[in-house]
mmCIF file of C-alpha atoms and ligand atoms in Angstrom:
data_model
loop_
_atom_site.group_PDB
_atom_site.id
_atom_site.type_symbol
_atom_site.label_atom_id
_atom_site.label_comp_id
_atom_site.label_asym_id
_atom_site.label_seq_id
_atom_site.Cartn_x
_atom_site.Cartn_y
_atom_site.Cartn_z
ATOM 1 C CA MET A 21 125.658 -87.566 93.172
ATOM 2 C CA LEU A 22 125.460 -83.817 93.458
ATOM 3 C CA SER A 23 122.622 -82.503 91.199
ATOM 4 C CA HIS A 24 122.988 -79.727 88.790
ATOM 5 C CA ARG A 25 121.302 -76.918 90.641
ATOM 6 C CA THR A 26 121.948 -77.852 94.539
ATOM 7 C CA GLY A 27 123.380 -80.552 95.796
ATOM 8 C CA SER A 28 124.139 -81.855 99.293
ATOM 9 C CA ALA A 29 126.288 -84.667 101.163
ATOM 10 C CA ALA A 30 125.485 -83.220 104.294
ATOM 11 C CA GLY A 31 122.544 -85.358 105.504
ATOM 12 C CA SER A 32 118.933 -84.440 105.651
ATOM 13 C CA ALA A 33 119.078 -82.757 109.319
ATOM 14 C CA TRP A 34 119.998 -79.590 108.096
ATOM 15 C CA ALA A 35 118.942 -75.798 109.117
ATOM 16 C CA PRO A 36 120.446 -72.957 106.933
ATOM 17 C CA LEU A 37 122.277 -70.002 108.688
ATOM 18 C CA ARG A 38 119.308 -68.030 106.953
ATOM 19 C CA PRO A 39 116.592 -68.489 104.469
ATOM 20 C CA PRO A 40 117.670 -68.336 100.796
ATOM 21 C CA PRO A 41 115.920 -64.748 99.505
ATOM 22 C CA PRO A 42 112.240 -65.255 98.064
ATOM 23 C CA THR A 43 112.307 -66.088 94.650
ATOM 24 C CA GLN A 44 112.131 -63.048 92.343
ATOM 25 C CA PHE A 45 113.947 -62.008 89.418
ATOM 26 C CA PHE A 46 117.190 -61.434 90.903
ATOM 27 C CA MET A 47 118.032 -58.135 89.449
ATOM 28 C CA THR A 48 116.797 -54.940 88.109
ATOM 29 C CA LEU A 49 117.451 -53.369 84.925
ATOM 30 C CA ARG A 50 119.908 -50.807 86.657
ATOM 31 C CA ASP A 51 121.853 -54.024 87.452
ATOM 32 C CA ILE A 52 122.871 -53.945 83.845
ATOM 33 C CA GLY A 53 125.125 -50.793 84.946
ATOM 34 C CA LEU A 54 126.551 -53.209 87.581
ATOM 35 C CA TRP A 55 127.752 -55.475 84.767
ATOM 36 C CA ILE A 56 129.225 -52.932 82.802
ATOM 37 C CA ARG A 57 131.169 -51.569 85.520
ATOM 38 C CA SER A 58 132.467 -55.213 86.787
ATOM 39 C CA ALA A 59 133.404 -56.042 83.284
ATOM 40 C CA ARG A 60 135.207 -52.533 82.625
ATOM 41 C CA ALA A 61 136.986 -53.501 85.986
ATOM 42 C CA ASP A 62 137.952 -57.015 85.112
ATOM 43 C CA ALA A 63 139.099 -55.370 81.528
ATOM 44 C CA THR A 64 141.325 -53.107 83.569
ATOM 45 C CA ILE A 65 142.612 -55.806 85.686
ATOM 46 C CA ARG A 66 143.570 -57.917 82.577
ATOM 47 C CA ARG A 67 145.372 -55.167 81.001
ATOM 48 C CA LYS A 68 147.591 -54.143 84.364
ATOM 49 C CA SER A 69 148.084 -57.388 85.625
ATOM 50 C CA ARG A 70 149.959 -58.033 82.132
ATOM 51 C CA ALA A 71 152.063 -55.081 82.684
ATOM 52 C CA TYR A 72 152.676 -55.042 86.397
ATOM 53 C CA GLY A 73 151.097 -58.001 88.495
ATOM 54 C CA VAL A 74 147.653 -58.370 90.159
ATOM 55 C CA ALA A 75 148.476 -56.929 93.527
ATOM 56 C CA ARG A 76 149.256 -53.296 91.928
ATOM 57 C CA ALA A 77 146.648 -53.645 89.300
ATOM 58 C CA PHE A 78 144.195 -54.526 92.178
ATOM 59 C CA ASP A 79 145.591 -51.511 94.372
ATOM 60 C CA GLU A 80 145.172 -49.121 91.491
ATOM 61 C CA LEU A 81 141.975 -50.177 90.475
ATOM 62 C CA TYR A 82 140.384 -49.472 94.245
ATOM 63 C CA ARG A 83 142.587 -46.525 93.604
ATOM 64 C CA ASP A 84 140.790 -44.913 90.961
ATOM 65 C CA ASP A 85 137.313 -46.226 92.154
ATOM 66 C CA GLN A 86 136.390 -46.991 95.930
ATOM 67 C CA ASP A 87 134.305 -49.786 94.767
ATOM 68 C CA PRO A 88 134.835 -50.855 90.856
ATOM 69 C CA TYR A 89 132.504 -54.026 91.042
ATOM 70 C CA GLY A 90 129.548 -52.181 93.023
ATOM 71 C CA ALA A 91 129.435 -54.446 95.880
ATOM 72 C CA ALA A 92 128.328 -51.822 98.330
ATOM 73 C CA ASP A 93 126.346 -49.772 95.785
ATOM 74 C CA ARG A 94 122.592 -49.718 96.993
ATOM 75 C CA ARG A 95 121.295 -48.912 93.377
ATOM 76 C CA TYR A 96 122.199 -52.337 92.557
ATOM 77 C CA ARG A 97 120.063 -55.733 93.866
ATOM 78 C CA TYR A 98 122.084 -58.492 92.546
ATOM 79 C CA GLN A 99 125.234 -58.257 94.683
ATOM 80 C CA ASP A 100 123.103 -58.120 98.076
ATOM 81 C CA ARG A 101 120.894 -61.183 96.782
ATOM 82 C CA LYS A 102 123.891 -63.114 96.047
ATOM 83 C CA TYR A 103 125.604 -62.495 99.407
ATOM 84 C CA ALA A 104 121.981 -63.334 101.003
ATOM 85 C CA MET A 105 121.976 -66.646 98.942
ATOM 86 C CA LEU A 106 125.570 -67.271 99.859
ATOM 87 C CA LEU A 107 124.597 -67.194 103.872
ATOM 88 C CA SER A 108 121.640 -69.632 103.055
ATOM 89 C CA PHE A 109 124.303 -72.514 101.946
ATOM 90 C CA LEU A 110 126.117 -72.192 105.216
ATOM 91 C CA PRO A 111 124.755 -74.060 108.230
ATOM 92 C CA ALA A 112 123.086 -72.660 110.972
ATOM 93 C CA ARG A 113 125.561 -72.780 113.790
ATOM 94 C CA ARG A 114 127.759 -70.510 116.249
ATOM 95 C CA TYR A 115 130.482 -69.074 113.990
ATOM 96 C CA ARG A 116 133.216 -67.704 116.518
ATOM 97 C CA HIS A 117 135.665 -66.460 113.923
ATOM 98 C CA VAL A 118 135.268 -66.312 110.086
ATOM 99 C CA LEU A 119 138.206 -65.351 107.720
ATOM 100 C CA GLU A 120 136.973 -63.718 104.047
ATOM 101 C CA LEU A 121 139.893 -63.673 101.673
ATOM 102 C CA GLY A 122 139.383 -61.328 98.987
ATOM 103 C CA CYS A 123 136.973 -59.006 100.839
ATOM 104 C CA GLY A 124 137.267 -55.994 98.532
ATOM 105 C CA VAL A 125 135.278 -53.206 100.047
ATOM 106 C CA GLY A 126 133.781 -55.603 102.758
ATOM 107 C CA ALA A 127 130.381 -55.726 101.794
ATOM 108 C CA PHE A 128 130.336 -59.808 102.308
ATOM 109 C CA SER A 129 132.107 -59.312 105.457
ATOM 110 C CA ARG A 130 129.447 -57.211 106.628
ATOM 111 C CA ALA A 131 126.931 -59.511 106.200
ATOM 112 C CA LEU A 132 128.541 -62.200 107.962
ATOM 113 C CA ALA A 133 129.423 -60.455 110.863
ATOM 114 C CA ILE A 134 125.574 -60.017 111.717
ATOM 115 C CA HIS A 135 126.154 -63.950 112.008
ATOM 116 C CA ALA A 136 129.326 -64.559 113.426
ATOM 117 C CA GLU A 137 131.463 -63.554 116.723
ATOM 118 C CA ARG A 138 134.209 -62.019 114.816
ATOM 119 C CA VAL A 139 134.750 -61.731 111.062
ATOM 120 C CA THR A 140 138.301 -60.930 109.632
ATOM 121 C CA GLY A 141 138.548 -59.476 105.950
ATOM 122 C CA ILE A 142 141.774 -59.728 103.917
ATOM 123 C CA ASP A 143 142.355 -58.179 100.669
ATOM 124 C CA ILE A 144 145.986 -57.869 98.461
ATOM 125 C CA SER A 145 144.747 -54.268 98.087
ATOM 126 C CA ALA A 146 145.797 -51.939 100.592
ATOM 127 C CA ASN A 147 142.967 -49.326 99.022
ATOM 128 C CA ALA A 148 140.508 -52.010 99.142
ATOM 129 C CA ILE A 149 141.225 -52.592 102.664
ATOM 130 C CA GLN A 150 140.985 -48.923 103.466
ATOM 131 C CA HIS A 151 137.390 -48.310 101.909
ATOM 132 C CA ALA A 152 136.337 -51.456 103.949
ATOM 133 C CA THR A 153 137.488 -50.210 106.835
ATOM 134 C CA ALA A 154 135.848 -46.938 106.352
ATOM 135 C CA LEU A 155 132.506 -48.314 105.230
ATOM 136 C CA SER A 156 132.647 -50.908 108.353
ATOM 137 C CA ARG A 157 133.290 -48.204 111.081
ATOM 138 C CA LYS A 158 129.556 -49.296 112.711
ATOM 139 C CA TYR A 159 130.808 -53.174 113.220
ATOM 140 C CA LEU A 160 132.620 -53.785 115.924
ATOM 141 C CA ASN A 161 133.508 -57.583 115.402
ATOM 142 C CA LEU A 162 134.880 -56.545 112.260
ATOM 143 C CA SER A 163 138.333 -55.997 111.091
ATOM 144 C CA PHE A 164 140.275 -55.952 107.603
ATOM 145 C CA ARG A 165 144.161 -56.072 106.998
ATOM 146 C CA ALA A 166 146.223 -56.189 103.526
ATOM 147 C CA GLY A 167 147.233 -59.860 102.673
ATOM 148 C CA ASP A 168 147.619 -62.107 99.599
ATOM 149 C CA VAL A 169 146.014 -65.659 99.775
ATOM 150 C CA HIS A 170 148.981 -67.109 98.670
ATOM 151 C CA THR A 171 151.207 -65.469 101.348
ATOM 152 C CA PHE A 172 149.018 -64.663 104.376
ATOM 153 C CA ASP A 173 149.824 -65.353 107.854
ATOM 154 C CA PRO A 174 147.158 -66.488 110.201
ATOM 155 C CA ASP A 175 149.096 -65.689 112.957
ATOM 156 C CA GLY A 176 148.384 -69.181 115.217
ATOM 157 C CA ARG A 177 144.549 -68.312 114.620
ATOM 158 C CA GLN A 178 142.022 -70.935 113.705
ATOM 159 C CA TYR A 179 138.838 -70.274 111.676
ATOM 160 C CA ASP A 180 135.498 -72.392 111.657
ATOM 161 C CA LEU A 181 134.731 -70.702 108.133
ATOM 162 C CA ILE A 182 136.767 -69.427 105.649
ATOM 163 C CA VAL A 183 135.093 -67.684 102.747
ATOM 164 C CA ALA A 184 136.875 -67.209 99.412
ATOM 165 C CA ALA A 185 133.912 -65.185 96.926
ATOM 166 C CA ASP A 186 135.150 -64.566 93.738
ATOM 167 C CA VAL A 187 138.774 -64.464 94.638
ATOM 168 C CA LEU A 188 140.203 -67.558 93.499
ATOM 169 C CA TYR A 189 139.265 -67.184 90.228
ATOM 170 C CA TYR A 190 141.923 -63.851 90.055
ATOM 171 C CA ALA A 191 144.262 -65.624 92.411
ATOM 172 C CA VAL A 192 144.931 -68.392 90.786
ATOM 173 C CA PRO A 193 143.926 -67.386 86.959
ATOM 174 C CA SER A 194 145.234 -70.693 85.477
ATOM 175 C CA ALA A 195 143.439 -72.908 88.136
ATOM 176 C CA GLN A 196 146.686 -75.018 88.062
ATOM 177 C CA GLU A 197 146.670 -77.672 90.470
ATOM 178 C CA PRO A 198 150.239 -76.858 92.424
ATOM 179 C CA ALA A 199 149.347 -73.060 93.266
ATOM 180 C CA LEU A 200 145.747 -74.126 93.834
ATOM 181 C CA ALA A 201 147.116 -77.011 96.057
ATOM 182 C CA ALA A 202 149.119 -74.639 97.923
ATOM 183 C CA VAL A 203 146.444 -72.199 98.551
ATOM 184 C CA ALA A 204 143.857 -74.846 99.780
ATOM 185 C CA ASN A 205 146.510 -76.325 101.927
ATOM 186 C CA ARG A 206 147.120 -73.243 103.618
ATOM 187 C CA LEU A 207 143.325 -72.555 104.073
ATOM 188 C CA ALA A 208 142.822 -76.225 105.641
ATOM 189 C CA ALA A 209 145.681 -75.682 108.019
ATOM 190 C CA CYS A 210 144.109 -72.747 109.654
ATOM 191 C CA LEU A 211 140.646 -74.422 110.157
ATOM 192 C CA ALA A 212 139.318 -75.486 113.368
ATOM 193 C CA PRO A 213 137.966 -78.671 113.926
ATOM 194 C CA GLY A 214 134.854 -78.815 112.017
ATOM 195 C CA GLY A 215 135.579 -75.608 110.068
ATOM 196 C CA MET A 216 134.077 -74.959 106.756
ATOM 197 C CA VAL A 217 135.599 -73.137 103.811
ATOM 198 C CA LEU A 218 132.945 -71.526 101.071
ATOM 199 C CA LEU A 219 134.022 -71.110 97.778
ATOM 200 C CA ALA A 220 131.908 -68.790 95.123
ATOM 201 C CA ASP A 221 133.199 -68.094 91.599
ATOM 202 C CA HIS A 222 131.724 -66.855 88.302
ATOM 203 C CA TYR A 223 129.607 -69.725 86.634
ATOM 204 C CA PHE A 224 127.336 -69.393 83.481
ATOM 205 C CA PHE A 225 126.145 -72.939 82.719
ATOM 206 C CA GLY A 226 129.822 -74.101 81.895
ATOM 207 C CA LEU A 227 129.619 -72.154 78.541
ATOM 208 C CA ASP A 228 132.609 -69.604 78.513
ATOM 209 C CA ALA A 229 136.418 -70.301 79.652
ATOM 210 C CA ALA A 230 135.653 -68.340 82.835
ATOM 211 C CA SER A 231 132.802 -71.171 84.003
ATOM 212 C CA ARG A 232 135.338 -74.103 83.388
ATOM 213 C CA ILE A 233 138.021 -72.078 85.279
ATOM 214 C CA THR A 234 136.048 -72.057 87.901
ATOM 215 C CA GLN A 235 134.911 -75.290 87.675
ATOM 216 C CA ALA A 236 138.420 -76.602 87.531
ATOM 217 C CA ILE A 237 139.357 -74.690 90.717
ATOM 218 C CA HIS A 238 136.184 -75.846 92.796
ATOM 219 C CA ASP A 239 137.172 -79.664 91.734
ATOM 220 C CA THR A 240 140.791 -79.157 92.510
ATOM 221 C CA PHE A 241 140.916 -77.297 95.845
ATOM 222 C CA PRO A 242 139.134 -80.097 97.843
ATOM 223 C CA GLN A 243 141.037 -82.788 96.685
ATOM 224 C CA ALA A 244 144.411 -80.648 97.395
ATOM 225 C CA ALA A 245 143.595 -80.081 100.702
ATOM 226 C CA GLY A 246 141.570 -83.365 101.901
ATOM 227 C CA LEU A 247 138.331 -81.296 102.104
ATOM 228 C CA GLN A 248 134.973 -82.837 101.870
ATOM 229 C CA ILE A 249 132.298 -81.293 99.675
ATOM 230 C CA GLN A 250 129.543 -80.865 102.229
ATOM 231 C CA SER A 251 127.180 -78.912 98.958
ATOM 232 C CA ARG A 252 127.544 -77.672 95.272
ATOM 233 C CA HIS A 253 125.077 -74.950 94.365
ATOM 234 C CA PHE A 254 125.016 -73.792 90.739
ATOM 235 C CA ARG A 255 123.121 -70.665 90.270
ATOM 236 C CA CYS A 256 123.276 -68.185 87.485
ATOM 237 C CA PHE A 257 126.332 -66.501 87.177
ATOM 238 C CA TYR A 258 128.065 -68.163 90.043
ATOM 239 C CA LEU A 259 128.932 -71.596 91.119
ATOM 240 C CA ALA A 260 129.100 -72.161 95.226
ATOM 241 C CA THR A 261 130.875 -74.929 97.021
ATOM 242 C CA LEU A 262 130.784 -75.467 100.825
ATOM 243 C CA LEU A 263 133.898 -77.565 101.922
ATOM 244 C CA GLN A 264 134.219 -79.016 105.439
ATOM 245 C CA ARG A 265 137.712 -80.168 106.848
ATOM 246 C CA ALA A 266 137.741 -84.079 106.587
ATOM 247 C CA ASN A 267 137.998 -86.992 109.261
ATOM 248 C CA GLY A 268 140.043 -86.284 112.108
ATOM 249 C CA HIS A 269 138.731 -82.896 112.398
ATOM 250 C CA ALA A 270 135.036 -83.274 112.575
ATOM 251 C CA ALA A 271 132.675 -81.445 114.599
ATOM 252 C CA PRO A 272 131.071 -83.373 117.733
ATOM 253 C CA ASP A 273 127.286 -83.775 117.286
ATOM 254 C CA GLY A 274 126.144 -80.900 118.409
ATOM 255 C CA GLU A 275 128.463 -78.690 115.979
ATOM 256 C CA LYS A 276 127.078 -80.668 112.830
ATOM 257 C CA PRO A 277 125.582 -78.762 110.335
ATOM 258 C CA GLY A 278 122.127 -77.879 111.932
ATOM 259 C CA GLY A 279 123.382 -77.600 115.428
ATOM 260 C CA ARG A 280 123.435 -74.477 117.040
HETATM 261 C C1 LIG B 186 135.699 -59.175 92.454
HETATM 262 S S1 LIG B 186 136.310 -58.655 93.902
HETATM 263 C C2 LIG B 186 135.265 -59.523 94.983
HETATM 264 C C3 LIG B 186 135.420 -58.864 96.145
HETATM 265 C C4 LIG B 186 134.241 -59.822 97.230
HETATM 266 N N1 LIG B 186 134.845 -61.023 97.843
HETATM 267 C C5 LIG B 186 133.354 -59.771 97.071
HETATM 268 O O1 LIG B 186 132.738 -60.907 96.548
HETATM 269 O O2 LIG B 186 132.486 -58.723 97.249
HETATM 270 C C6 LIG B 186 138.013 -59.809 94.087
HETATM 271 C C7 LIG B 186 138.991 -59.355 95.044
HETATM 272 O O3 LIG B 186 139.703 -60.150 95.371
HETATM 273 C C8 LIG B 186 140.925 -59.379 95.563
HETATM 274 N N2 LIG B 186 142.045 -60.297 95.392
HETATM 275 C C9 LIG B 186 142.571 -60.577 94.035
HETATM 276 N N3 LIG B 186 143.890 -61.485 94.028
HETATM 277 C C10 LIG B 186 143.771 -61.278 95.543
HETATM 278 C C11 LIG B 186 144.882 -62.165 96.055
HETATM 279 N N4 LIG B 186 146.033 -63.031 95.701
HETATM 280 N N5 LIG B 186 144.708 -62.302 97.561
HETATM 281 C C12 LIG B 186 143.820 -61.336 98.022
HETATM 282 N N6 LIG B 186 143.163 -60.850 97.644
HETATM 283 C C13 LIG B 186 142.972 -60.959 96.373
HETATM 284 C C14 LIG B 186 140.818 -58.392 94.957
HETATM 285 O O4 LIG B 186 141.747 -57.293 95.337
HETATM 286 C C15 LIG B 186 139.493 -57.739 95.002
HETATM 287 O O5 LIG B 186 139.213 -57.092 95.988
#
């Protein structure tokens, strides 16, 4: 049984990709500005999505504000700390090709790029992709392209890590099983043997409706795609679930969590 804060089904010999950030209050007073900014962005998305769909809503959001969620804004501490924490949930191993879905302005893609040979970021908004590309010029192993989690074409590629941070919550807002299963199967189909999926979505102690949607997504997703839950991490404001492609596709011993 997984514990409430952090639970792992991966066994004991397990080394994280990087140590978790030191325990400290996770945000500053300035981060209140980040919450306000994100809440405004979400309100805009809700309003515009009803009028003309999620894709156009996000594209207009990124047209009017280059970083509507403050992901790359150095004034805020919360996002950086969250990305560092998410990296600490991953096993230390060689990541050849990482796919980040719903990459936004690419802040987490850049954090991943330090630990991977190659990272591809995909986002439904062409404007977000433009900003992500401009912000990532120094990263030679990082590329971005527009795409939708429901329809993106992996082009025959296989990924050993797929990350979906704060995207399924928007892409499958009602957490409907058939829609989630379709996305989960699409992702599972382009996972390399032993490949992993990291999901992270808003969560606040299961108290609000959004937390319950996240819980439903994180519970339904692995079942739908036959992925095994490796670990689950409840943090203030998000839930992260690490999944691995199930039997028949297990990594050889040297590549199991903890191997390099
Ligand atoms: C809150 S932002 C998160 C950005 C990034 N993952 C991060 O953690 O910093 C949500 C992102 O999901 C993207 N998105 C929403 N629906 C999507 C879909 N169906 N396919 C691909 N991207 C989508 C949005 O354009 C937006 O950039």
